[in-house]
Amino acid sequence: MDDVIKIKRFIKKRTKNTRNLKNKHYIELKELLSKVDVNTTLENGTLLHLAVEKNLEKLFQILLDKNGDVTVQNNSGESVQDMALRLKRNKIAVMICNNKSNNIKAGDIQKQIAQK
């Protein structure tokens, strides 16, 4: 859990004055992520929740590739999918439905995007 906290701090620090991470940050993140369970839940959700919040599409895909679970809820009861739709992160919502490891249907997400 301590390593997940370090990763969250790493991301927040490097996105404080910018909207995106640099390529060198992704290299560091991949190494850090190799040591953790990406589905560990902290106070505001998982690393996937953070990637949605910050709109970090590349990080989101990395986490999906590491078996990130989009159904895990944060302490507000919001899943990663719910958060992506609420924040209008449409590219991330499409990544969720394209992810082979979940049971979410593309049509369901497209309907939800259209409703928002």
CSV table of N, CA, C and O in Angstrom, one decimal:
chain,number,residue,atom,x,y,z
A,1,MET,N,0.8,-1.2,0.0
A,1,MET,CA,0.0,0.0,0.0
A,1,MET,C,0.9,1.3,0.0
A,1,MET,O,0.5,2.2,-0.6
A,2,ASP,N,2.0,1.2,0.7
A,2,ASP,CA,2.9,2.4,0.7
A,2,ASP,C,3.4,2.7,-0.7
A,2,ASP,O,3.5,3.9,-1.0
A,3,ASP,N,3.6,1.7,-1.5
A,3,ASP,CA,4.1,2.0,-2.8
A,3,ASP,C,3.0,2.6,-3.7
A,3,ASP,O,3.3,3.5,-4.5
A,4,VAL,N,1.8,2.3,-3.5
A,4,VAL,CA,0.7,2.9,-4.2
A,4,VAL,C,0.5,4.3,-3.8
A,4,VAL,O,0.3,5.2,-4.6
A,5,ILE,N,0.7,4.6,-2.5
A,5,ILE,CA,0.7,6.0,-2.0
A,5,ILE,C,1.8,6.8,-2.7
A,5,ILE,O,1.6,7.9,-3.1
A,6,LYS,N,3.0,6.2,-2.8
A,6,LYS,CA,4.1,6.9,-3.5
A,6,LYS,C,3.8,7.2,-4.9
A,6,LYS,O,4.1,8.3,-5.4
A,7,ILE,N,3.1,6.2,-5.6
A,7,ILE,CA,2.8,6.4,-7.0
A,7,ILE,C,1.8,7.6,-7.1
A,7,ILE,O,1.9,8.4,-8.0
A,8,LYS,N,0.8,7.6,-6.3
A,8,LYS,CA,-0.2,8.7,-6.3
A,8,LYS,C,0.4,10.0,-6.1
A,8,LYS,O,0.1,11.0,-6.8
A,9,ARG,N,1.3,10.1,-5.1
A,9,ARG,CA,2.0,11.4,-4.9
A,9,ARG,C,2.9,11.7,-6.1
A,9,ARG,O,3.0,12.9,-6.5
A,10,PHE,N,3.6,10.8,-6.7
A,10,PHE,CA,4.4,11.0,-7.9
A,10,PHE,C,3.5,11.6,-9.0
A,10,PHE,O,3.9,12.6,-9.6
A,11,ILE,N,2.4,11.0,-9.2
A,11,ILE,CA,1.5,11.5,-10.3
A,11,ILE,C,1.0,12.9,-10.0
A,11,ILE,O,1.0,13.8,-10.8
A,12,LYS,N,0.5,13.1,-8.8
A,12,LYS,CA,0.0,14.4,-8.4
A,12,LYS,C,1.0,15.5,-8.4
A,12,LYS,O,0.7,16.6,-8.9
A,13,LYS,N,2.2,15.2,-8.0
A,13,LYS,CA,3.3,16.2,-8.0
A,13,LYS,C,3.7,16.6,-9.5
A,13,LYS,O,3.8,17.7,-9.8
A,14,ARG,N,3.7,15.6,-10.3
A,14,ARG,CA,4.1,15.9,-11.7
A,14,ARG,C,3.0,16.4,-12.6
A,14,ARG,O,3.2,16.8,-13.7
A,15,THR,N,1.8,16.4,-12.1
A,15,THR,CA,0.7,17.0,-12.9
A,15,THR,C,0.1,18.2,-12.2
A,15,THR,O,-0.9,18.7,-12.6
A,16,LYS,N,0.8,18.7,-11.2
A,16,LYS,CA,0.4,19.9,-10.5
A,16,LYS,C,0.3,21.1,-11.3
A,16,LYS,O,-0.7,21.9,-11.3
A,17,ASN,N,1.3,21.4,-12.2
A,17,ASN,CA,1.3,22.6,-13.0
A,17,ASN,C,1.1,22.3,-14.5
A,17,ASN,O,1.3,23.2,-15.3
A,18,THR,N,0.8,21.1,-14.8
A,18,THR,CA,0.6,20.7,-16.2
A,18,THR,C,-0.5,19.7,-16.2
A,18,THR,O,-0.9,19.1,-15.2
A,19,ARG,N,-1.1,19.5,-17.4
A,19,ARG,CA,-2.2,18.5,-17.5
A,19,ARG,C,-1.7,17.1,-17.9
A,19,ARG,O,-2.5,16.2,-18.0
A,20,ASN,N,-0.4,17.0,-18.2
A,20,ASN,CA,0.0,15.7,-18.7
A,20,ASN,C,1.3,15.3,-18.1
A,20,ASN,O,2.1,16.1,-17.6
A,21,LEU,N,1.6,14.0,-18.2
A,21,LEU,CA,2.9,13.5,-17.7
A,21,LEU,C,3.9,13.5,-18.9
A,21,LEU,O,3.4,13.2,-20.1
A,22,LYS,N,5.1,13.7,-18.7
A,22,LYS,CA,6.1,13.6,-19.8
A,22,LYS,C,6.5,12.1,-20.0
A,22,LYS,O,6.3,11.3,-19.1
A,23,ASN,N,7.1,11.8,-21.1
A,23,ASN,CA,7.4,10.4,-21.4
A,23,ASN,C,8.4,9.8,-20.4
A,23,ASN,O,8.3,8.7,-20.0
A,24,LYS,N,9.3,10.6,-19.9
A,24,LYS,CA,10.3,10.1,-18.9
A,24,LYS,C,9.5,9.7,-17.6
A,24,LYS,O,9.9,8.8,-16.9
A,25,HIS,N,8.4,10.4,-17.3
A,25,HIS,CA,7.6,10.1,-16.1
A,25,HIS,C,6.9,8.7,-16.3
A,25,HIS,O,6.8,7.9,-15.3
A,26,TYR,N,6.5,8.4,-17.5
A,26,TYR,CA,5.9,7.1,-17.8
A,26,TYR,C,6.8,6.0,-17.6
A,26,TYR,O,6.5,4.9,-17.1
A,27,ILE,N,8.1,6.2,-18.0
A,27,ILE,CA,9.1,5.2,-17.8
A,27,ILE,C,9.3,4.9,-16.3
A,27,ILE,O,9.3,3.8,-15.9
A,28,GLU,N,9.4,6.0,-15.5
A,28,GLU,CA,9.5,5.8,-14.1
A,28,GLU,C,8.2,5.1,-13.5
A,28,GLU,O,8.3,4.2,-12.7
A,29,LEU,N,7.1,5.5,-14.0
A,29,LEU,CA,5.8,4.9,-13.5
A,29,LEU,C,5.7,3.4,-13.8
A,29,LEU,O,5.3,2.7,-12.9
A,30,LYS,N,6.1,3.0,-15.0
A,30,LYS,CA,6.0,1.6,-15.3
A,30,LYS,C,6.9,0.8,-14.4
A,30,LYS,O,6.4,-0.3,-14.0
A,31,GLU,N,8.0,1.3,-14.0
A,31,GLU,CA,8.9,0.6,-13.1
A,31,GLU,C,8.2,0.5,-11.7
A,31,GLU,O,8.1,-0.5,-11.1
A,32,LEU,N,7.7,1.6,-11.2
A,32,LEU,CA,7.0,1.7,-9.9
A,32,LEU,C,5.7,0.7,-9.9
A,32,LEU,O,5.5,0.0,-9.0
A,33,LEU,N,5.0,0.7,-11.0
A,33,LEU,CA,3.8,-0.1,-11.1
A,33,LEU,C,4.1,-1.6,-11.1
A,33,LEU,O,3.2,-2.4,-10.8
A,34,SER,N,5.2,-2.0,-11.5
A,34,SER,CA,5.6,-3.4,-11.6
A,34,SER,C,5.6,-4.0,-10.2
A,34,SER,O,5.6,-5.2,-10.0
A,35,LYS,N,5.7,-3.1,-9.1
A,35,LYS,CA,5.8,-3.6,-7.8
A,35,LYS,C,4.5,-3.6,-7.0
A,35,LYS,O,4.5,-3.9,-5.8
A,36,VAL,N,3.4,-3.1,-7.6
A,36,VAL,CA,2.2,-2.9,-6.8
A,36,VAL,C,1.0,-3.6,-7.5
A,36,VAL,O,1.0,-4.0,-8.6
A,37,ASP,N,-0.1,-3.8,-6.7
A,37,ASP,CA,-1.4,-4.2,-7.1
A,37,ASP,C,-2.1,-2.9,-7.6
A,37,ASP,O,-2.4,-2.1,-6.7
A,38,VAL,N,-2.3,-2.8,-8.8
A,38,VAL,CA,-2.9,-1.5,-9.3
A,38,VAL,C,-4.4,-1.3,-8.9
A,38,VAL,O,-4.9,-0.3,-9.0
A,39,ASN,N,-5.0,-2.4,-8.3
A,39,ASN,CA,-6.3,-2.3,-7.8
A,39,ASN,C,-6.5,-2.0,-6.3
A,39,ASN,O,-7.5,-2.0,-5.8
A,40,THR,N,-5.3,-1.7,-5.7
A,40,THR,CA,-5.3,-1.3,-4.3
A,40,THR,C,-6.2,0.0,-4.2
A,40,THR,O,-6.0,1.0,-4.9
A,41,THR,N,-7.1,0.0,-3.2
A,41,THR,CA,-8.0,1.1,-3.0
A,41,THR,C,-7.5,2.0,-1.8
A,41,THR,O,-7.3,1.4,-0.8
A,42,LEU,N,-7.4,3.2,-2.1
A,42,LEU,CA,-7.1,4.2,-1.0
A,42,LEU,C,-8.3,5.1,-0.8
A,42,LEU,O,-9.4,4.8,-1.3
A,43,GLU,N,-8.1,6.2,-0.1
A,43,GLU,CA,-9.2,7.1,0.2
A,43,GLU,C,-10.0,7.6,-1.0
A,43,GLU,O,-11.2,7.7,-0.9
A,44,ASN,N,-9.4,7.9,-2.1
A,44,ASN,CA,-10.1,8.4,-3.3
A,44,ASN,C,-10.3,7.4,-4.4
A,44,ASN,O,-10.5,7.8,-5.5
A,45,GLY,N,-10.1,6.1,-4.1
A,45,GLY,CA,-10.2,5.1,-5.2
A,45,GLY,C,-8.8,4.5,-5.5
A,45,GLY,O,-7.9,4.6,-4.8
A,46,THR,N,-8.8,3.9,-6.7
A,46,THR,CA,-7.6,3.3,-7.2
A,46,THR,C,-6.8,4.2,-8.1
A,46,THR,O,-7.2,5.4,-8.3
A,47,LEU,N,-5.7,3.7,-8.6
A,47,LEU,CA,-4.9,4.5,-9.5
A,47,LEU,C,-5.7,4.8,-10.8
A,47,LEU,O,-5.5,5.8,-11.5
A,48,LEU,N,-6.6,3.9,-11.2
A,48,LEU,CA,-7.5,4.2,-12.3
A,48,LEU,C,-8.3,5.4,-12.1
A,48,LEU,O,-8.5,6.2,-13.0
A,49,HIS,N,-8.9,5.5,-10.9
A,49,HIS,CA,-9.7,6.7,-10.6
A,49,HIS,C,-8.8,8.0,-10.7
A,49,HIS,O,-9.3,9.0,-11.3
A,50,LEU,N,-7.6,7.9,-10.3
A,50,LEU,CA,-6.7,9.1,-10.4
A,50,LEU,C,-6.4,9.4,-11.8
A,50,LEU,O,-6.4,10.6,-12.2
A,51,ALA,N,-6.2,8.4,-12.6
A,51,ALA,CA,-5.9,8.6,-14.1
A,51,ALA,C,-7.1,9.2,-14.7
A,51,ALA,O,-7.0,10.1,-15.6
A,52,VAL,N,-8.3,8.8,-14.4
A,52,VAL,CA,-9.5,9.4,-14.9
A,52,VAL,C,-9.6,10.9,-14.4
A,52,VAL,O,-9.9,11.8,-15.2
A,53,GLU,N,-9.4,11.1,-13.1
A,53,GLU,CA,-9.5,12.5,-12.6
A,53,GLU,C,-8.6,13.4,-13.3
A,53,GLU,O,-9.0,14.5,-13.7
A,54,LYS,N,-7.4,13.0,-13.5
A,54,LYS,CA,-6.3,13.8,-14.2
A,54,LYS,C,-6.4,13.8,-15.7
A,54,LYS,O,-5.6,14.4,-16.4
A,55,ASN,N,-7.3,12.9,-16.2
A,55,ASN,CA,-7.4,12.7,-17.7
A,55,ASN,C,-6.1,12.2,-18.3
A,55,ASN,O,-5.7,12.7,-19.4
A,56,LEU,N,-5.5,11.3,-17.7
A,56,LEU,CA,-4.2,10.7,-18.2
A,56,LEU,C,-4.5,9.5,-18.9
A,56,LEU,O,-4.4,8.4,-18.4
A,57,GLU,N,-4.8,9.6,-20.2
A,57,GLU,CA,-5.2,8.5,-21.0
A,57,GLU,C,-4.1,7.4,-21.2
A,57,GLU,O,-4.4,6.2,-21.1
A,58,LYS,N,-2.9,7.9,-21.3
A,58,LYS,CA,-1.8,6.9,-21.5
A,58,LYS,C,-1.6,6.1,-20.2
A,58,LYS,O,-1.5,4.9,-20.3
A,59,LEU,N,-1.7,6.7,-19.1
A,59,LEU,CA,-1.6,6.0,-17.8
A,59,LEU,C,-2.7,5.1,-17.6
A,59,LEU,O,-2.6,4.0,-17.2
A,60,PHE,N,-3.9,5.5,-18.0
A,60,PHE,CA,-5.1,4.7,-17.9
A,60,PHE,C,-4.9,3.4,-18.7
A,60,PHE,O,-5.2,2.3,-18.2
A,61,GLN,N,-4.4,3.5,-19.9
A,61,GLN,CA,-4.2,2.3,-20.7
A,61,GLN,C,-3.1,1.4,-20.1
A,61,GLN,O,-3.3,0.2,-20.1
A,62,ILE,N,-2.1,2.0,-19.5
A,62,ILE,CA,-1.1,1.2,-18.8
A,62,ILE,C,-1.7,0.4,-17.7
A,62,ILE,O,-1.4,-0.8,-17.5
A,63,LEU,N,-2.5,1.1,-16.9
A,63,LEU,CA,-3.2,0.4,-15.8
A,63,LEU,C,-4.2,-0.7,-16.2
A,63,LEU,O,-4.2,-1.7,-15.6
A,64,LEU,N,-4.9,-0.4,-17.3
A,64,LEU,CA,-5.7,-1.5,-17.9
A,64,LEU,C,-4.9,-2.7,-18.3
A,64,LEU,O,-5.3,-3.8,-18.0
A,65,ASP,N,-3.8,-2.4,-18.9
A,65,ASP,CA,-2.9,-3.5,-19.3
A,65,ASP,C,-2.3,-4.3,-18.2
A,65,ASP,O,-1.9,-5.5,-18.3
A,66,LYS,N,-2.3,-3.7,-17.0
A,66,LYS,CA,-1.9,-4.4,-15.8
A,66,LYS,C,-3.1,-4.9,-15.0
A,66,LYS,O,-3.0,-5.1,-13.8
A,67,ASN,N,-4.2,-5.2,-15.7
A,67,ASN,CA,-5.4,-5.7,-15.1
A,67,ASN,C,-6.1,-4.8,-14.1
A,67,ASN,O,-6.7,-5.3,-13.2
A,68,GLY,N,-6.1,-3.5,-14.4
A,68,GLY,CA,-6.8,-2.6,-13.6
A,68,GLY,C,-8.3,-2.9,-13.7
A,68,GLY,O,-8.8,-3.2,-14.8
A,69,ASP,N,-9.0,-2.9,-12.6
A,69,ASP,CA,-10.4,-3.3,-12.5
A,69,ASP,C,-11.3,-2.0,-12.5
A,69,ASP,O,-11.3,-1.2,-11.6
A,70,VAL,N,-12.0,-1.8,-13.6
A,70,VAL,CA,-12.8,-0.6,-13.8
A,70,VAL,C,-14.1,-0.6,-12.9
A,70,VAL,O,-14.8,0.4,-12.9
A,71,THR,N,-14.4,-1.7,-12.3
A,71,THR,CA,-15.6,-1.8,-11.5
A,71,THR,C,-15.4,-1.5,-10.0
A,71,THR,O,-16.3,-1.3,-9.3
A,72,VAL,N,-14.1,-1.3,-9.6
A,72,VAL,CA,-13.8,-1.0,-8.2
A,72,VAL,C,-14.4,0.4,-7.9
A,72,VAL,O,-14.3,1.3,-8.8
A,73,GLN,N,-15.0,0.6,-6.8
A,73,GLN,CA,-15.6,1.9,-6.4
A,73,GLN,C,-14.7,2.6,-5.4
A,73,GLN,O,-14.0,2.0,-4.6
A,74,ASN,N,-14.8,4.0,-5.5
A,74,ASN,CA,-14.1,4.8,-4.5
A,74,ASN,C,-15.0,4.9,-3.3
A,74,ASN,O,-16.1,4.3,-3.3
A,75,ASN,N,-14.6,5.7,-2.3
A,75,ASN,CA,-15.3,5.8,-1.1
A,75,ASN,C,-16.7,6.6,-1.3
A,75,ASN,O,-17.5,6.6,-0.4
A,76,SER,N,-16.9,7.1,-2.5
A,76,SER,CA,-18.2,7.8,-2.8
A,76,SER,C,-19.1,6.8,-3.5
A,76,SER,O,-20.2,7.2,-3.9
A,77,GLY,N,-18.6,5.6,-3.7
A,77,GLY,CA,-19.4,4.6,-4.4
A,77,GLY,C,-19.4,4.7,-5.9
A,77,GLY,O,-20.2,4.2,-6.6
A,78,GLU,N,-18.4,5.4,-6.4
A,78,GLU,CA,-18.3,5.7,-7.9
A,78,GLU,C,-17.3,4.8,-8.5
A,78,GLU,O,-16.1,4.8,-8.1
A,79,SER,N,-17.7,4.0,-9.5
A,79,SER,CA,-16.8,3.2,-10.2
A,79,SER,C,-15.9,4.0,-11.2
A,79,SER,O,-16.2,5.2,-11.4
A,80,VAL,N,-14.9,3.4,-11.7
A,80,VAL,CA,-14.0,4.1,-12.7
A,80,VAL,C,-14.9,4.6,-13.9
A,80,VAL,O,-14.8,5.7,-14.4
A,81,GLN,N,-15.7,3.7,-14.4
A,81,GLN,CA,-16.6,4.0,-15.5
A,81,GLN,C,-17.5,5.1,-15.2
A,81,GLN,O,-17.7,6.1,-16.0
A,82,ASP,N,-18.1,5.1,-14.0
A,82,ASP,CA,-19.0,6.2,-13.6
A,82,ASP,C,-18.3,7.5,-13.6
A,82,ASP,O,-18.8,8.6,-14.0
A,83,MET,N,-17.1,7.5,-13.0
A,83,MET,CA,-16.3,8.7,-12.9
A,83,MET,C,-15.9,9.3,-14.3
A,83,MET,O,-16.0,10.5,-14.6
A,84,ALA,N,-15.5,8.3,-15.2
A,84,ALA,CA,-15.2,8.7,-16.6
A,84,ALA,C,-16.4,9.4,-17.3
A,84,ALA,O,-16.2,10.4,-18.0
A,85,LEU,N,-17.6,8.9,-17.1
A,85,LEU,CA,-18.7,9.4,-17.7
A,85,LEU,C,-19.1,10.8,-17.1
A,85,LEU,O,-19.4,11.7,-17.8
A,86,ARG,N,-19.0,10.9,-15.7
A,86,ARG,CA,-19.4,12.1,-15.1
A,86,ARG,C,-18.4,13.2,-15.5
A,86,ARG,O,-18.9,14.4,-15.7
A,87,LEU,N,-17.1,12.9,-15.6
A,87,LEU,CA,-16.2,14.0,-16.0
A,87,LEU,C,-16.0,14.1,-17.5
A,87,LEU,O,-15.2,14.9,-18.0
A,88,LYS,N,-16.8,13.4,-18.2
A,88,LYS,CA,-16.8,13.5,-19.7
A,88,LYS,C,-15.5,13.1,-20.3
A,88,LYS,O,-15.0,13.8,-21.2
A,89,ARG,N,-14.9,12.1,-19.8
A,89,ARG,CA,-13.6,11.6,-20.3
A,89,ARG,C,-14.0,10.5,-21.3
A,89,ARG,O,-13.9,9.3,-21.1
A,90,ASN,N,-14.5,11.0,-22.5
A,90,ASN,CA,-15.0,10.1,-23.5
A,90,ASN,C,-14.0,9.1,-24.0
A,90,ASN,O,-14.3,7.9,-24.3
A,91,LYS,N,-12.7,9.5,-24.2
A,91,LYS,CA,-11.7,8.6,-24.7
A,91,LYS,C,-11.4,7.5,-23.7
A,91,LYS,O,-11.3,6.4,-24.1
A,92,ILE,N,-11.4,7.9,-22.5
A,92,ILE,CA,-11.2,6.8,-21.4
A,92,ILE,C,-12.4,5.9,-21.4
A,92,ILE,O,-12.3,4.7,-21.2
A,93,ALA,N,-13.6,6.4,-21.5
A,93,ALA,CA,-14.8,5.6,-21.5
A,93,ALA,C,-14.8,4.6,-22.7
A,93,ALA,O,-15.1,3.4,-22.5
A,94,VAL,N,-14.3,5.0,-23.8
A,94,VAL,CA,-14.1,4.1,-25.0
A,94,VAL,C,-13.1,3.1,-24.6
A,94,VAL,O,-13.2,1.9,-25.0
A,95,MET,N,-12.0,3.4,-24.0
A,95,MET,CA,-10.9,2.5,-23.6
A,95,MET,C,-11.5,1.4,-22.7
A,95,MET,O,-11.2,0.2,-22.8
A,96,ILE,N,-12.4,1.8,-21.8
A,96,ILE,CA,-13.1,0.9,-20.9
A,96,ILE,C,-13.9,-0.1,-21.6
A,96,ILE,O,-13.8,-1.3,-21.4
A,97,CYS,N,-14.7,0.3,-22.6
A,97,CYS,CA,-15.5,-0.7,-23.4
A,97,CYS,C,-14.6,-1.5,-24.3
A,97,CYS,O,-15.0,-2.6,-24.7
A,98,ASN,N,-13.5,-1.0,-24.7
A,98,ASN,CA,-12.6,-1.8,-25.6
A,98,ASN,C,-11.7,-2.8,-24.8
A,98,ASN,O,-11.1,-3.7,-25.4
A,99,ASN,N,-11.7,-2.7,-23.5
A,99,ASN,CA,-10.9,-3.5,-22.7
A,99,ASN,C,-11.5,-4.9,-22.6
A,99,ASN,O,-12.7,-5.1,-22.2
A,100,LYS,N,-10.8,-5.9,-23.0
A,100,LYS,CA,-11.3,-7.3,-23.1
A,100,LYS,C,-11.6,-7.9,-21.8
A,100,LYS,O,-12.3,-8.8,-21.7
A,101,SER,N,-11.0,-7.4,-20.7
A,101,SER,CA,-11.2,-8.1,-19.4
A,101,SER,C,-12.4,-7.6,-18.6
A,101,SER,O,-12.6,-8.1,-17.5
A,102,ASN,N,-13.3,-6.8,-19.2
A,102,ASN,CA,-14.5,-6.4,-18.5
A,102,ASN,C,-15.7,-6.9,-19.3
A,102,ASN,O,-15.6,-7.3,-20.4
A,103,ASN,N,-16.8,-6.8,-18.6
A,103,ASN,CA,-18.1,-7.2,-19.3
A,103,ASN,C,-19.0,-6.0,-19.7
A,103,ASN,O,-20.2,-6.2,-19.9
A,104,ILE,N,-18.4,-4.9,-19.9
A,104,ILE,CA,-19.1,-3.7,-20.2
A,104,ILE,C,-19.3,-3.7,-21.7
A,104,ILE,O,-18.3,-3.8,-22.5
A,105,LYS,N,-20.5,-3.4,-22.2
A,105,LYS,CA,-20.8,-3.4,-23.6
A,105,LYS,C,-20.6,-2.0,-24.2
A,105,LYS,O,-21.0,-1.0,-23.5
A,106,ALA,N,-20.0,-2.0,-25.3
A,106,ALA,CA,-19.7,-0.7,-26.0
A,106,ALA,C,-21.0,0.1,-26.1
A,106,ALA,O,-21.0,1.3,-25.9
A,107,GLY,N,-22.1,-0.5,-26.5
A,107,GLY,CA,-23.4,0.2,-26.7
A,107,GLY,C,-23.8,0.9,-25.5
A,107,GLY,O,-24.4,2.0,-25.5
A,108,ASP,N,-23.6,0.2,-24.3
A,108,ASP,CA,-24.1,0.8,-23.0
A,108,ASP,C,-23.3,2.1,-22.7
A,108,ASP,O,-23.9,3.1,-22.3
A,109,ILE,N,-22.0,2.1,-23.0
A,109,ILE,CA,-21.2,3.3,-22.7
A,109,ILE,C,-21.6,4.4,-23.7
A,109,ILE,O,-21.7,5.5,-23.3
A,110,GLN,N,-21.8,4.0,-25.0
A,110,GLN,CA,-22.1,5.0,-26.0
A,110,GLN,C,-23.4,5.7,-25.6
A,110,GLN,O,-23.6,6.9,-25.7
A,111,LYS,N,-24.4,4.9,-25.1
A,111,LYS,CA,-25.7,5.5,-24.7
A,111,LYS,C,-25.4,6.4,-23.5
A,111,LYS,O,-26.0,7.5,-23.5
A,112,GLN,N,-24.6,6.0,-22.6
A,112,GLN,CA,-24.4,6.9,-21.4
A,112,GLN,C,-23.6,8.2,-21.8
A,112,GLN,O,-23.9,9.2,-21.2
A,113,ILE,N,-22.7,8.1,-22.7
A,113,ILE,CA,-22.0,9.3,-23.2
A,113,ILE,C,-23.0,10.2,-23.8
A,113,ILE,O,-23.0,11.4,-23.6
A,114,ALA,N,-23.9,9.7,-24.6
A,114,ALA,CA,-24.9,10.5,-25.3
A,114,ALA,C,-25.8,11.2,-24.3
A,114,ALA,O,-26.3,12.3,-24.6
A,115,GLN,N,-26.1,10.5,-23.2
A,115,GLN,CA,-27.0,11.1,-22.2
A,115,GLN,C,-26.4,12.2,-21.4
A,115,GLN,O,-27.0,13.0,-20.8
A,116,LYS,N,-25.0,12.2,-21.3
A,116,LYS,CA,-24.4,13.2,-20.4
A,116,LYS,C,-24.2,14.5,-21.0
A,116,LYS,O,-24.1,14.9,-22.0
